[in-house]
Coordinates of C-alpha atoms in Angstrom, one line a residue:
Chain A
M22 CA 0.0 0.0 0.0
A23 CA 1.6 3.1 -1.3
W24 CA 0.3 5.3 1.5
I25 CA 2.0 3.5 4.4
A26 CA 4.7 5.9 5.7
K27 CA 8.2 4.8 5.5
N28 CA 10.5 5.0 8.5
S29 CA 12.0 8.4 8.6
A30 CA 12.5 9.6 12.2
G31 CA 15.7 8.3 13.5
T32 CA 16.8 6.8 10.2
Q33 CA 20.5 6.6 9.9
I34 CA 21.4 7.8 6.4
E35 CA 24.3 6.0 5.0
R36 CA 26.6 8.4 3.3
R37 CA 29.5 8.1 0.9
E38 CA 31.9 10.7 -0.3
Q39 CA 31.3 10.6 -4.0
P40 CA 27.9 11.8 -5.0
Y41 CA 25.3 9.6 -6.6
L42 CA 24.1 12.5 -8.7
T43 CA 27.3 13.0 -10.6
D44 CA 28.2 16.1 -12.6
E45 CA 27.8 14.0 -15.7
L46 CA 24.3 13.0 -14.7
K47 CA 23.4 16.6 -13.8
A48 CA 24.6 17.8 -17.2
K49 CA 22.5 15.1 -18.9
F50 CA 19.4 16.1 -16.9
E51 CA 20.0 19.8 -17.6
A52 CA 20.3 19.1 -21.3
E53 CA 17.7 16.4 -21.9
V54 CA 15.1 16.4 -19.1
L55 CA 14.6 19.8 -17.6
P56 CA 13.8 21.6 -20.9
R57 CA 10.8 19.4 -21.2
Y58 CA 9.0 20.8 -18.2
P59 CA 8.0 24.3 -17.1
T60 CA 9.1 23.5 -13.5
R61 CA 12.2 21.7 -12.1
L62 CA 10.0 19.7 -9.7
A63 CA 8.4 17.9 -12.7
A64 CA 11.7 16.3 -13.5
T65 CA 11.4 14.3 -10.2
L66 CA 10.2 11.1 -11.8
P67 CA 12.6 11.0 -14.7
V68 CA 15.5 11.8 -12.3
L69 CA 14.4 9.1 -9.8
H70 CA 14.0 6.6 -12.7
E71 CA 17.6 7.3 -13.9
L72 CA 19.1 7.1 -10.4
Q73 CA 17.3 3.8 -9.9
H74 CA 18.5 2.5 -13.2
R75 CA 22.1 3.3 -12.3
Y76 CA 22.2 2.1 -8.7
H77 CA 19.3 -0.4 -8.7
Y78 CA 17.7 1.5 -5.8
I79 CA 17.5 5.1 -4.6
P80 CA 19.6 5.7 -1.5
Y81 CA 18.6 8.5 0.8
Q82 CA 21.7 10.4 0.0
A83 CA 20.7 10.4 -3.6
I84 CA 17.3 11.7 -2.7
E85 CA 19.0 14.7 -0.9
E86 CA 21.2 15.3 -3.9
A87 CA 18.2 15.1 -6.2
A88 CA 16.3 17.6 -4.0
A89 CA 19.2 20.0 -4.1
F90 CA 19.4 19.7 -7.8
L91 CA 15.7 20.2 -8.3
G92 CA 15.6 23.1 -5.9
V93 CA 13.1 21.5 -3.5
A94 CA 13.2 20.2 0.0
P95 CA 14.4 16.6 0.4
A96 CA 11.1 15.8 2.1
Q97 CA 9.3 16.7 -1.2
V98 CA 11.4 14.2 -3.2
L99 CA 11.1 11.5 -0.5
D100 CA 7.3 12.1 -0.5
T101 CA 7.2 11.4 -4.2
A102 CA 9.7 8.6 -4.2
S103 CA 8.0 6.7 -1.3
F104 CA 4.6 7.0 -3.0
Y105 CA 5.5 4.9 -6.0
E106 CA 5.9 1.2 -5.7
E107 CA 8.4 1.0 -8.5
F108 CA 11.0 3.1 -6.6
W109 CA 13.1 1.1 -4.2
L110 CA 14.5 3.0 -1.2
E111 CA 16.3 -0.2 0.0
P112 CA 18.6 -2.4 -2.0
K113 CA 17.0 -5.2 -3.9
G114 CA 18.2 -8.3 -5.6
K115 CA 19.9 -8.4 -9.0
Y116 CA 16.8 -9.8 -10.5
L117 CA 13.4 -8.4 -9.4
I118 CA 10.7 -10.9 -10.1
M119 CA 7.2 -9.4 -10.1
V120 CA 4.5 -12.1 -10.4
C121 CA 1.2 -10.7 -11.5
Q122 CA -1.6 -11.6 -9.1
S123 CA -4.5 -9.8 -10.6
L124 CA -7.7 -11.4 -11.8
S125 CA -6.9 -12.9 -15.2
C126 CA -3.6 -14.2 -13.9
E127 CA -5.2 -15.7 -10.8
L128 CA -7.9 -17.4 -13.0
L129 CA -5.1 -18.9 -15.1
G130 CA -2.8 -20.3 -12.4
H131 CA -0.7 -17.6 -10.8
G132 CA -1.1 -19.4 -7.5
S133 CA 0.8 -22.6 -8.5
L134 CA 3.4 -20.4 -10.3
L135 CA 4.0 -18.3 -7.2
E136 CA 4.2 -21.4 -4.9
K137 CA 6.8 -23.0 -7.2
I138 CA 8.9 -19.8 -7.3
K139 CA 8.7 -19.5 -3.5
S140 CA 9.8 -23.0 -2.9
K141 CA 12.5 -22.9 -5.5
L142 CA 14.1 -19.7 -4.2
G143 CA 13.2 -20.3 -0.5
I144 CA 11.8 -16.8 -0.1
A145 CA 8.4 -15.2 0.3
P146 CA 7.1 -12.2 -1.6
G147 CA 8.9 -9.1 -0.4
Q148 CA 12.1 -11.0 0.4
T149 CA 15.5 -11.3 -1.3
T150 CA 17.6 -14.4 -1.5
P151 CA 20.7 -14.4 0.8
D152 CA 23.0 -14.3 -2.2
G153 CA 21.3 -11.1 -3.4
R154 CA 20.3 -12.6 -6.7
F155 CA 16.6 -12.6 -6.6
T156 CA 13.9 -10.4 -5.0
L157 CA 10.4 -11.7 -5.2
M158 CA 7.4 -9.5 -5.4
T159 CA 3.7 -9.9 -6.2
A160 CA 2.4 -7.3 -8.5
E161 CA -1.0 -6.0 -9.4
C162 CA -1.9 -6.1 -13.1
L163 CA 1.0 -5.9 -15.5
G164 CA -1.2 -5.2 -18.5
S165 CA -0.8 -8.6 -20.1
C166 CA -4.1 -10.2 -19.2
G167 CA -4.4 -11.8 -22.7
T168 CA -1.2 -13.8 -22.1
A169 CA -1.8 -14.7 -18.4
P170 CA -0.2 -15.7 -16.2
C171 CA 2.7 -13.3 -16.6
A172 CA 5.6 -12.0 -14.6
L173 CA 8.1 -9.2 -15.1
V174 CA 11.8 -9.9 -14.4
N175 CA 13.6 -6.6 -14.3
E176 CA 12.5 -5.1 -17.6
T177 CA 11.6 -8.3 -19.4
L178 CA 8.0 -9.5 -19.5
Y179 CA 7.4 -13.2 -19.5
E180 CA 4.0 -14.2 -20.9
N181 CA 1.9 -17.4 -20.9
I182 CA 4.1 -18.8 -18.2
S183 CA 4.0 -22.4 -17.3
V184 CA 5.6 -23.6 -14.0
D185 CA 8.2 -25.6 -16.0
N186 CA 9.2 -23.0 -18.5
F187 CA 9.6 -20.4 -15.8
D188 CA 11.7 -22.8 -13.8
R189 CA 14.2 -22.8 -16.7
V190 CA 14.0 -19.0 -17.0
L191 CA 15.1 -18.8 -13.3
D192 CA 17.9 -21.3 -13.9
S193 CA 19.2 -19.2 -16.7
L194 CA 19.4 -16.0 -14.7
Q195 CA 22.9 -15.8 -13.0
Chain B
M26 CA -23.5 -6.4 -37.4
A27 CA -19.8 -6.8 -37.8
L28 CA -17.0 -4.5 -38.6
S29 CA -16.3 -4.6 -42.4
E30 CA -12.7 -3.5 -42.2
P31 CA -10.1 -3.0 -39.5
V32 CA -9.7 0.6 -38.4
L33 CA -7.4 0.8 -35.3
V34 CA -5.8 -2.6 -36.1
K35 CA -5.4 -1.8 -39.8
R36 CA -1.7 -2.3 -39.6
I37 CA -1.7 -4.7 -36.7
P38 CA -2.6 -8.2 -38.0
T39 CA -5.6 -9.3 -35.9
P40 CA -8.1 -12.0 -36.6
P41 CA -10.2 -12.3 -38.7
W42 CA -8.1 -10.1 -41.0
G43 CA -4.6 -11.3 -40.1
D44 CA -2.5 -13.5 -38.0
P45 CA -1.1 -12.1 -34.7
A46 CA 2.1 -14.0 -35.4
D47 CA 2.8 -11.5 -38.3
R48 CA 2.7 -8.5 -36.1
K49 CA 5.6 -6.2 -36.2
Y50 CA 6.5 -2.6 -35.5
V51 CA 5.0 -0.2 -38.0
G52 CA 7.6 2.5 -38.7
Y53 CA 7.0 6.0 -40.2
D54 CA 7.5 4.8 -43.8
H55 CA 5.1 1.9 -43.5
F56 CA 2.6 4.1 -41.7
T57 CA 2.6 6.8 -44.3
A58 CA 2.6 4.3 -47.2
T59 CA -0.6 2.9 -45.8
G60 CA -2.5 6.2 -45.5
G61 CA -1.0 7.3 -42.2
Y62 CA -0.8 11.0 -41.3
A63 CA -3.5 11.7 -44.0
G64 CA -5.9 12.7 -41.3
L65 CA -3.3 15.1 -39.9
K66 CA -2.5 16.7 -43.4
K67 CA -6.3 17.2 -43.9
S68 CA -6.7 18.7 -40.4
L69 CA -3.8 21.2 -41.0
G70 CA -5.8 22.6 -44.0
M71 CA -8.7 23.3 -41.7
A72 CA -9.3 25.9 -39.0
P73 CA -8.6 24.5 -35.5
K74 CA -12.2 24.9 -34.5
A75 CA -13.5 23.1 -37.6
V76 CA -11.4 20.1 -36.5
V77 CA -12.9 20.1 -33.0
D78 CA -16.4 20.3 -34.7
V79 CA -15.7 17.1 -36.7
V80 CA -14.7 15.2 -33.6
K81 CA -17.7 16.6 -31.9
D82 CA -20.0 15.6 -34.8
A83 CA -18.5 12.1 -34.7
E84 CA -19.6 11.8 -31.1
L85 CA -16.3 10.1 -30.3
R86 CA -16.5 9.0 -26.7
G87 CA -13.4 8.6 -24.6
R88 CA -12.0 5.1 -24.7
G89 CA -10.3 5.3 -21.3
G90 CA -13.2 4.0 -19.2
A91 CA -15.5 6.9 -18.5
G92 CA -16.8 7.4 -22.0
F93 CA -16.9 11.2 -21.9
P94 CA -17.3 12.7 -25.3
A95 CA -13.9 13.8 -26.5
G96 CA -15.1 16.6 -28.7
M97 CA -17.0 18.1 -25.8
K98 CA -13.9 17.8 -23.6
W99 CA -11.9 19.7 -26.2
S100 CA -14.5 22.5 -26.4
F101 CA -14.2 23.1 -22.7
L102 CA -10.8 24.8 -23.2
P103 CA -10.9 28.5 -22.5
P104 CA -10.0 30.9 -25.3
E105 CA -6.2 31.3 -26.0
D106 CA -4.5 33.8 -23.7
G107 CA -1.0 33.5 -25.2
G108 CA 0.2 31.2 -22.5
R109 CA 1.0 27.6 -22.7
R110 CA -1.5 24.8 -23.0
F111 CA -0.8 21.1 -22.6
L112 CA -1.9 17.7 -23.9
T113 CA -1.5 14.7 -21.6
V114 CA -2.0 11.3 -23.0
N115 CA -3.2 8.7 -20.6
A116 CA -1.2 5.6 -21.3
D117 CA -1.2 4.5 -17.7
E118 CA -3.3 1.4 -18.6
S119 CA -3.3 -0.5 -15.3
E120 CA -6.7 -1.8 -14.5
P121 CA -6.9 -5.6 -14.4
G122 CA -8.3 -6.9 -17.7
T123 CA -7.2 -3.9 -19.7
F124 CA -4.4 -4.4 -22.2
K125 CA -5.7 -2.8 -25.4
D126 CA -3.5 0.4 -25.4
R127 CA -0.5 -1.8 -25.1
L128 CA -1.3 -3.3 -28.6
L129 CA -1.3 0.2 -30.2
L130 CA 1.9 1.2 -28.3
D131 CA 3.7 -2.0 -29.2
F132 CA 3.0 -2.0 -32.9
D133 CA 1.4 1.1 -34.3
P134 CA 2.5 4.1 -32.1
H135 CA 2.3 6.5 -35.1
L136 CA -1.5 6.1 -35.0
L137 CA -1.4 7.7 -31.6
L138 CA 1.1 10.3 -32.6
E139 CA -1.1 11.3 -35.5
G140 CA -4.0 11.8 -33.1
I141 CA -1.8 13.8 -30.7
A142 CA -0.7 16.1 -33.5
I143 CA -4.2 16.6 -34.7
S144 CA -5.5 17.5 -31.2
M145 CA -2.5 19.8 -30.6
H146 CA -3.5 21.6 -33.8
A147 CA -7.2 21.6 -33.0
C148 CA -6.9 22.7 -29.4
R149 CA -3.8 24.8 -29.7
L150 CA -1.7 22.8 -27.4
D151 CA 2.0 23.3 -27.5
T152 CA 3.4 20.3 -25.6
A153 CA 2.2 16.7 -25.3
Y154 CA 3.2 14.4 -22.5
I155 CA 2.5 10.8 -22.9
Y156 CA 2.1 9.4 -19.4
I157 CA 3.0 5.7 -19.8
R158 CA 2.9 3.3 -16.9
G159 CA 6.3 2.3 -15.5
E160 CA 5.8 -1.4 -16.1
Y161 CA 5.6 -0.8 -19.9
H162 CA 9.4 -0.8 -20.4
H163 CA 9.3 -2.1 -23.9
Q164 CA 6.4 0.1 -25.0
A165 CA 8.1 3.2 -23.7
K166 CA 11.1 2.4 -25.8
T167 CA 9.0 1.7 -28.9
L168 CA 7.1 4.9 -28.4
Q169 CA 10.3 6.9 -28.1
K170 CA 11.5 5.4 -31.3
A171 CA 8.3 6.4 -33.1
I172 CA 8.5 9.9 -31.6
D173 CA 12.1 10.2 -32.8
E174 CA 10.9 9.3 -36.3
A175 CA 8.1 11.9 -36.1
Y176 CA 10.6 14.6 -35.1
A177 CA 12.8 13.6 -38.0
H178 CA 9.8 14.1 -40.3
K179 CA 8.9 17.4 -38.8
I180 CA 5.6 16.3 -37.2
F181 CA 7.0 17.7 -33.9
G182 CA 9.9 19.9 -33.0
P183 CA 11.5 22.9 -34.7
D184 CA 10.0 23.7 -38.1
S185 CA 7.1 21.3 -37.4
I186 CA 4.4 21.1 -40.0
L187 CA 2.0 22.2 -37.2
G188 CA 3.7 25.6 -37.1
L189 CA 4.2 27.6 -33.9
I190 CA 1.6 27.0 -31.3
N191 CA 1.4 29.5 -28.4
N192 CA 4.8 30.7 -29.7
F193 CA 6.4 27.2 -29.1
W194 CA 7.4 24.6 -31.6
P195 CA 5.1 21.6 -30.7
Q196 CA 6.9 19.0 -28.6
C197 CA 5.9 15.4 -27.7
Y198 CA 7.5 13.7 -24.7
V199 CA 7.3 10.3 -23.0
H200 CA 6.8 10.6 -19.2
R201 CA 7.1 7.3 -17.3
G202 CA 5.0 6.6 -14.3
A203 CA 6.2 4.4 -11.5
G204 CA 3.6 1.8 -10.7
A205 CA 0.6 3.5 -9.3
Y206 CA -2.9 2.7 -10.6
I207 CA -4.2 6.0 -9.2
C208 CA -2.1 7.9 -11.8
G209 CA -4.6 6.7 -14.4
E210 CA -7.1 9.1 -12.8
E211 CA -6.7 12.2 -14.7
T212 CA -5.9 14.6 -11.9
G213 CA -3.7 12.0 -10.2
L214 CA -1.9 11.8 -13.5
L215 CA -1.4 15.6 -13.5
E216 CA 0.0 15.6 -10.0
S217 CA 2.4 12.8 -10.9
L218 CA 3.5 14.6 -14.1
E219 CA 4.3 17.6 -11.9
G220 CA 6.6 15.5 -9.8
K221 CA 4.4 14.9 -6.8
R222 CA 2.6 11.9 -5.4
G223 CA -0.4 10.9 -7.5
W224 CA -3.1 12.2 -5.3
P225 CA -6.2 13.2 -7.3
R226 CA -7.3 16.8 -7.1
I227 CA -10.7 18.2 -6.1
K228 CA -12.6 19.4 -9.1
P229 CA -13.4 22.1 -10.2
P230 CA -11.3 23.5 -11.5
F231 CA -11.3 21.0 -14.3
P232 CA -8.1 20.2 -16.1
A233 CA -9.4 22.0 -19.2
V234 CA -9.2 25.2 -17.2
A235 CA -6.4 24.6 -14.8
G236 CA -4.6 21.3 -15.4
A237 CA -0.9 20.5 -15.7
F238 CA 1.2 23.3 -14.2
A239 CA -2.1 25.2 -13.6
R240 CA -2.5 25.7 -17.3
P241 CA -5.4 24.5 -19.6
T242 CA -4.8 20.9 -20.3
I243 CA -6.5 18.1 -22.3
I244 CA -6.3 14.5 -21.1
N245 CA -7.2 11.8 -23.5
N246 CA -6.7 8.0 -23.6
V247 CA -4.4 6.4 -26.1
E248 CA -7.2 4.6 -28.0
T249 CA -9.3 7.8 -28.1
L250 CA -6.5 9.8 -29.8
A251 CA -5.7 6.9 -32.1
M252 CA -9.2 7.1 -33.3
V253 CA -8.9 10.8 -34.2
G254 CA -6.7 10.3 -37.3
P255 CA -9.1 8.0 -39.1
I256 CA -12.1 10.2 -38.2
M257 CA -10.4 13.3 -39.6
E258 CA -9.4 11.3 -42.7
R259 CA -12.8 9.8 -43.5
G260 CA -15.3 12.0 -41.7
A261 CA -17.8 11.9 -38.9
A262 CA -20.4 10.2 -41.0
W263 CA -18.2 7.3 -41.8
F264 CA -17.4 6.9 -38.1
K265 CA -21.1 7.0 -37.1
S266 CA -21.9 4.3 -39.7
M267 CA -20.3 1.9 -37.2
G268 CA -21.5 0.9 -33.8
K269 CA -24.7 0.6 -32.0
G270 CA -25.7 4.2 -32.2
R271 CA -28.2 5.5 -29.8
S272 CA -30.0 2.9 -27.7
E273 CA -33.8 3.1 -27.4
G274 CA -35.0 5.5 -24.8
V275 CA -31.8 7.5 -24.8
P276 CA -32.4 11.2 -25.5
P277 CA -30.9 12.5 -28.7
T278 CA -28.6 14.8 -26.8
A279 CA -27.2 12.0 -24.7
P280 CA -23.9 10.5 -25.8
A281 CA -24.3 7.3 -27.8
S282 CA -22.1 4.4 -28.9
F283 CA -20.6 5.0 -32.3
G284 CA -17.6 3.5 -34.0
P285 CA -15.2 0.6 -33.6
K286 CA -13.7 -0.3 -30.2
L287 CA -10.8 -2.5 -29.1
F288 CA -11.9 -5.4 -26.9
G289 CA -9.3 -7.1 -24.8
V290 CA -10.5 -10.5 -23.9
S291 CA -8.8 -12.7 -21.2
G292 CA -9.7 -15.5 -18.9
H293 CA -11.2 -18.9 -19.7
V294 CA -11.5 -18.5 -23.5
Q295 CA -9.6 -20.5 -26.2
R296 CA -7.9 -17.5 -27.8
P297 CA -7.6 -14.5 -25.5
G298 CA -6.3 -11.3 -27.1
V299 CA -7.3 -7.8 -28.3
Y300 CA -9.9 -7.7 -31.1
E301 CA -11.6 -4.9 -32.8
E302 CA -15.3 -4.8 -33.3
E303 CA -18.2 -2.3 -33.5
L304 CA -19.6 -1.1 -30.2
G305 CA -22.7 -3.1 -29.4
I306 CA -21.2 -6.5 -30.3
K307 CA -22.7 -9.3 -28.2
L308 CA -20.5 -10.8 -25.6
S309 CA -21.4 -14.3 -27.0
T310 CA -20.3 -13.2 -30.5
L311 CA -17.0 -11.8 -29.2
I312 CA -16.3 -15.0 -27.4
D313 CA -17.5 -17.5 -30.0
K314 CA -16.4 -15.7 -33.2
Y315 CA -13.2 -14.1 -32.1
C316 CA -11.9 -16.1 -29.2
G317 CA -12.7 -19.5 -30.5
G318 CA -15.3 -20.1 -27.7
M319 CA -14.8 -21.1 -24.1
R320 CA -12.0 -23.4 -23.2
P321 CA -12.7 -27.1 -23.6
G322 CA -14.9 -28.3 -20.8
S323 CA -15.7 -24.7 -19.8
K324 CA -19.1 -23.2 -19.6
F325 CA -19.8 -19.5 -19.3
K326 CA -20.5 -18.3 -15.8
A327 CA -19.6 -14.7 -15.6
A328 CA -17.7 -11.9 -17.3
I329 CA -16.3 -8.6 -16.4
P330 CA -17.2 -6.2 -19.2
G331 CA -14.4 -3.7 -19.0
G332 CA -11.7 -3.7 -16.4
I333 CA -12.6 -5.0 -12.9
S334 CA -14.1 -1.7 -11.7
M335 CA -17.1 -2.2 -13.9
G336 CA -18.8 -5.0 -12.0
V337 CA -19.8 -8.3 -13.5
L338 CA -22.2 -9.8 -16.0
G339 CA -24.0 -12.9 -14.7
P340 CA -24.7 -16.3 -16.3
D341 CA -27.9 -15.0 -17.9
Q342 CA -26.1 -12.1 -19.6
W343 CA -24.2 -14.2 -22.1
D344 CA -25.8 -12.2 -24.9
A345 CA -25.2 -8.8 -23.4
E346 CA -24.5 -6.1 -26.0
L347 CA -21.3 -4.4 -25.2
D348 CA -21.8 -0.7 -25.7
F349 CA -21.5 2.4 -23.5
D350 CA -25.0 1.9 -22.2
I351 CA -24.6 -1.6 -20.7
G352 CA -24.6 -0.2 -17.2
K353 CA -28.3 0.5 -16.9
K354 CA -29.3 -2.5 -19.0
Y355 CA -27.3 -5.2 -17.2
S356 CA -26.9 -3.7 -13.7
C357 CA -23.2 -3.0 -13.9
L358 CA -21.2 0.2 -13.9
G359 CA -20.5 0.4 -17.6
L360 CA -18.3 -0.7 -20.5
G361 CA -15.2 0.8 -19.0
T362 CA -12.2 0.1 -21.2
A363 CA -13.8 -3.1 -22.7
G364 CA -11.2 -5.3 -21.1
V365 CA -13.4 -8.4 -20.8
I366 CA -12.5 -11.1 -18.3
V367 CA -14.4 -14.3 -18.9
M368 CA -15.0 -16.8 -16.2
D369 CA -16.1 -20.4 -16.4
Q370 CA -18.3 -22.6 -14.2
H371 CA -15.4 -23.6 -11.9
T372 CA -14.7 -20.0 -10.9
D373 CA -15.1 -19.2 -7.2
M374 CA -16.9 -15.9 -7.2
V375 CA -15.9 -15.3 -3.6
A376 CA -12.3 -15.5 -4.6
V377 CA -13.0 -13.2 -7.5
A378 CA -14.5 -10.6 -5.3
R379 CA -11.6 -11.0 -2.8
N380 CA -9.0 -10.6 -5.7
I381 CA -10.7 -7.4 -6.9
A382 CA -11.0 -6.0 -3.4
R383 CA -7.3 -6.6 -2.8
F384 CA -6.5 -4.7 -6.0
F385 CA -8.4 -1.7 -4.9
A386 CA -7.1 -1.9 -1.3
H387 CA -3.6 -2.1 -2.6
E388 CA -4.1 0.8 -5.1
S389 CA -6.0 3.2 -2.9
C390 CA -3.8 6.3 -2.7
G391 CA -4.8 6.9 0.9
Q392 CA -6.0 10.5 0.5
C393 CA -9.7 10.0 1.4
T394 CA -10.4 8.1 4.6
P395 CA -13.6 6.2 3.4
C396 CA -11.6 4.7 0.5
R397 CA -8.4 4.1 2.4
E398 CA -10.1 2.3 5.2
G399 CA -13.1 1.0 3.3
T400 CA -11.3 -0.8 0.6
G401 CA -9.0 -2.4 3.2
W402 CA -11.9 -3.6 5.2
M403 CA -13.6 -4.9 2.2
Y404 CA -10.6 -7.0 1.4
K405 CA -10.4 -8.3 5.0
I406 CA -14.1 -9.2 5.1
L407 CA -13.9 -11.0 1.8
S408 CA -10.8 -12.9 2.8
R409 CA -12.6 -13.9 6.0
I410 CA -15.5 -15.2 4.0
E411 CA -13.3 -17.1 1.6
A412 CA -11.5 -18.7 4.5
G413 CA -14.8 -19.9 5.9
G414 CA -15.0 -17.5 8.9
G415 CA -17.8 -15.3 7.5
T416 CA -21.3 -14.8 8.8
L417 CA -24.5 -13.5 7.2
D418 CA -23.8 -10.2 8.8
D419 CA -20.7 -9.8 6.7
L420 CA -22.7 -9.9 3.5
D421 CA -24.9 -7.0 4.8
L422 CA -21.8 -5.2 6.0
L423 CA -20.3 -5.5 2.5
L424 CA -23.4 -4.1 0.9
E425 CA -23.5 -1.2 3.4
L426 CA -19.8 -0.5 2.9
S427 CA -20.1 -0.5 -0.9
G428 CA -22.8 2.1 -0.7
S429 CA -21.0 4.5 1.5
M430 CA -17.5 5.1 0.0
G431 CA -16.7 6.7 -3.4
A432 CA -17.4 9.7 -5.6
L433 CA -20.9 8.6 -6.3
P434 CA -22.0 8.6 -2.7
G435 CA -20.0 11.8 -2.5
T436 CA -17.5 10.8 0.2
T437 CA -14.3 10.7 -1.8
I438 CA -12.5 12.9 -4.3
C439 CA -12.1 10.4 -7.2
G440 CA -13.8 7.3 -8.4
L441 CA -11.4 4.6 -7.3
A442 CA -13.6 3.4 -4.4
D443 CA -16.6 3.3 -6.8
G444 CA -14.8 0.7 -8.8
A445 CA -14.4 -1.4 -5.7
N446 CA -18.0 -0.9 -4.8
W447 CA -19.5 -1.8 -8.1
A448 CA -17.4 -4.9 -8.5
V449 CA -18.1 -6.2 -5.1
R450 CA -21.8 -5.2 -5.1
T451 CA -22.6 -6.7 -8.5
I452 CA -20.8 -9.9 -7.7
L453 CA -22.7 -10.2 -4.4
N454 CA -26.1 -9.4 -6.0
K455 CA -25.7 -11.7 -8.9
F456 CA -24.1 -14.6 -7.0
W457 CA -25.8 -14.1 -3.6
A458 CA -26.5 -17.9 -3.2
E459 CA -22.8 -18.7 -3.6
F460 CA -21.8 -16.2 -0.9
E461 CA -24.6 -17.4 1.3
A462 CA -23.5 -21.0 1.1
R463 CA -20.0 -19.9 2.2
V464 CA -20.9 -18.1 5.3
S465 CA -22.3 -19.5 8.5
Q466 CA -26.0 -18.9 8.9
R467 CA -25.4 -17.5 12.3
R468 CA -25.9 -13.8 12.9
S469 CA -23.7 -12.2 15.5
K470 CA -25.5 -11.8 18.8
V471 CA -24.7 -8.2 19.3
S472 CA -26.1 -6.5 16.2
L473 CA -25.1 -3.1 15.0
A474 CA -28.6 -2.0 15.4
A475 CA -28.7 -3.0 19.1
A476 CA -25.4 -1.2 19.6
G477 CA -27.0 1.9 18.2
G478 CA -24.9 1.7 15.0
R479 CA -27.7 1.9 12.6

């Protein structure tokens, strides 16, 4: 549920010396993203997407840097970032498996698929394998109801999944 | 009644005109060689207001779920004041059952871009933002590729064939969402576009007056805009020769069901997929003719007409005519996006209701208390019934709950909770016996009435 507040009071922010929002990234945003919008704030989603693409998640330090870059308070960027499920404020596995659980997928067997993945990886939805390879999540509709059941692994959509063929997909991900 | 030629899927092989296996990306050259951008060229020779009038005459209704007449929406824009005006395209398709826009984005994005360019000309909009859901990674890339081609051919950008609009060269950008269903609500989308959480706004002011960045803004669905090019090319009369038209008893001023529509069918059918047909096609025809019928051994039990927020059609509504007026006729909310989910006789309707309630509980943005709390409780109650712990009181409670939250009862800002209400209420009403058999017949000893609750 997107509206559940994230821990903020008393959070220890891990810091590193070199910035996440590098000068190169800033120059790229200035040239390609900011001219698109009448306000700097509107670049929040594209900036967060790019940061997550680079670092696989969005560290708090990066949120502060993004806020300074966009000219808004860090709380504003955190507010936005924490609202959207696709933004990860904690590290996640190398492969993020999102198994669709909405109606068409449930009708066509998402349950057995999810059970199989859970037992194979030994984790429940929301958890990451100890080796950091896989994070398992359930997702609401991925927009592929005609080819249910489906799952998204990072940016690749797998459609018409059977338990066996997805087993092979998981084996192939190293 | 059947569509004589494909319109939206003209370049996307779809049964009965083509084989889905032959689908491939339609580039700029292929698009123009097959009549693409002809509607735009024709529109550019017309005064902007005349273009709006054609769309109005065609009675094109929005394909994003609400069915609001697009031409009327366009005419709500205030007169130009020299400032900026925006177009936002709703490609945040995320309601379970809906996967029609994805087909257009995957294979024929230029059809959308043509509609965008026409509406920018007609409504004097200088910048278009296509708000695409975050999970559509591949589609966002395809769309960007098509936009780059359109820029190269001067549809958008400096020296665009549209000319200067509000003193800007027209621009078209992809803006990616990040996994929030509520951003498909038009004002939630605007908030998200502005870089904030996707909390819907109180209306008025309507987006046409103060939308994105507090400027006049038009918001249209992908399929609606994709329909604009063919309408401009071939005229309103051609468009109105298709579809159900005005149902009996509907006043002539009320919006009707004209034109073709994409139907996305999923669930227990032999060949699920997106098909194009005239509005008003029977559910039975859609399933038997296009989807190869029900799966072997499956008998029809229920279908959701258009995305799960629209409620459910029962076993006796197999022949329901799918047009914008189905709501009143078949006791559901409406046609929605025409994302049809078909269910067979083995389907547990309690589980269906629970699945739907979970979706809305998960996607409630949390802004209005009745929805934030109500959808969550709806899910908990249905889970309890499914697990065998429900009582008859729970069924009454569900009905009471589903009548008290939402924009229709007037307790929330947007219509998200109404989707949950209609889904749960119509399933309950049409499959009451199934629910009754699942709950214990016992009523709780302390009734709400005795406690002064009612």
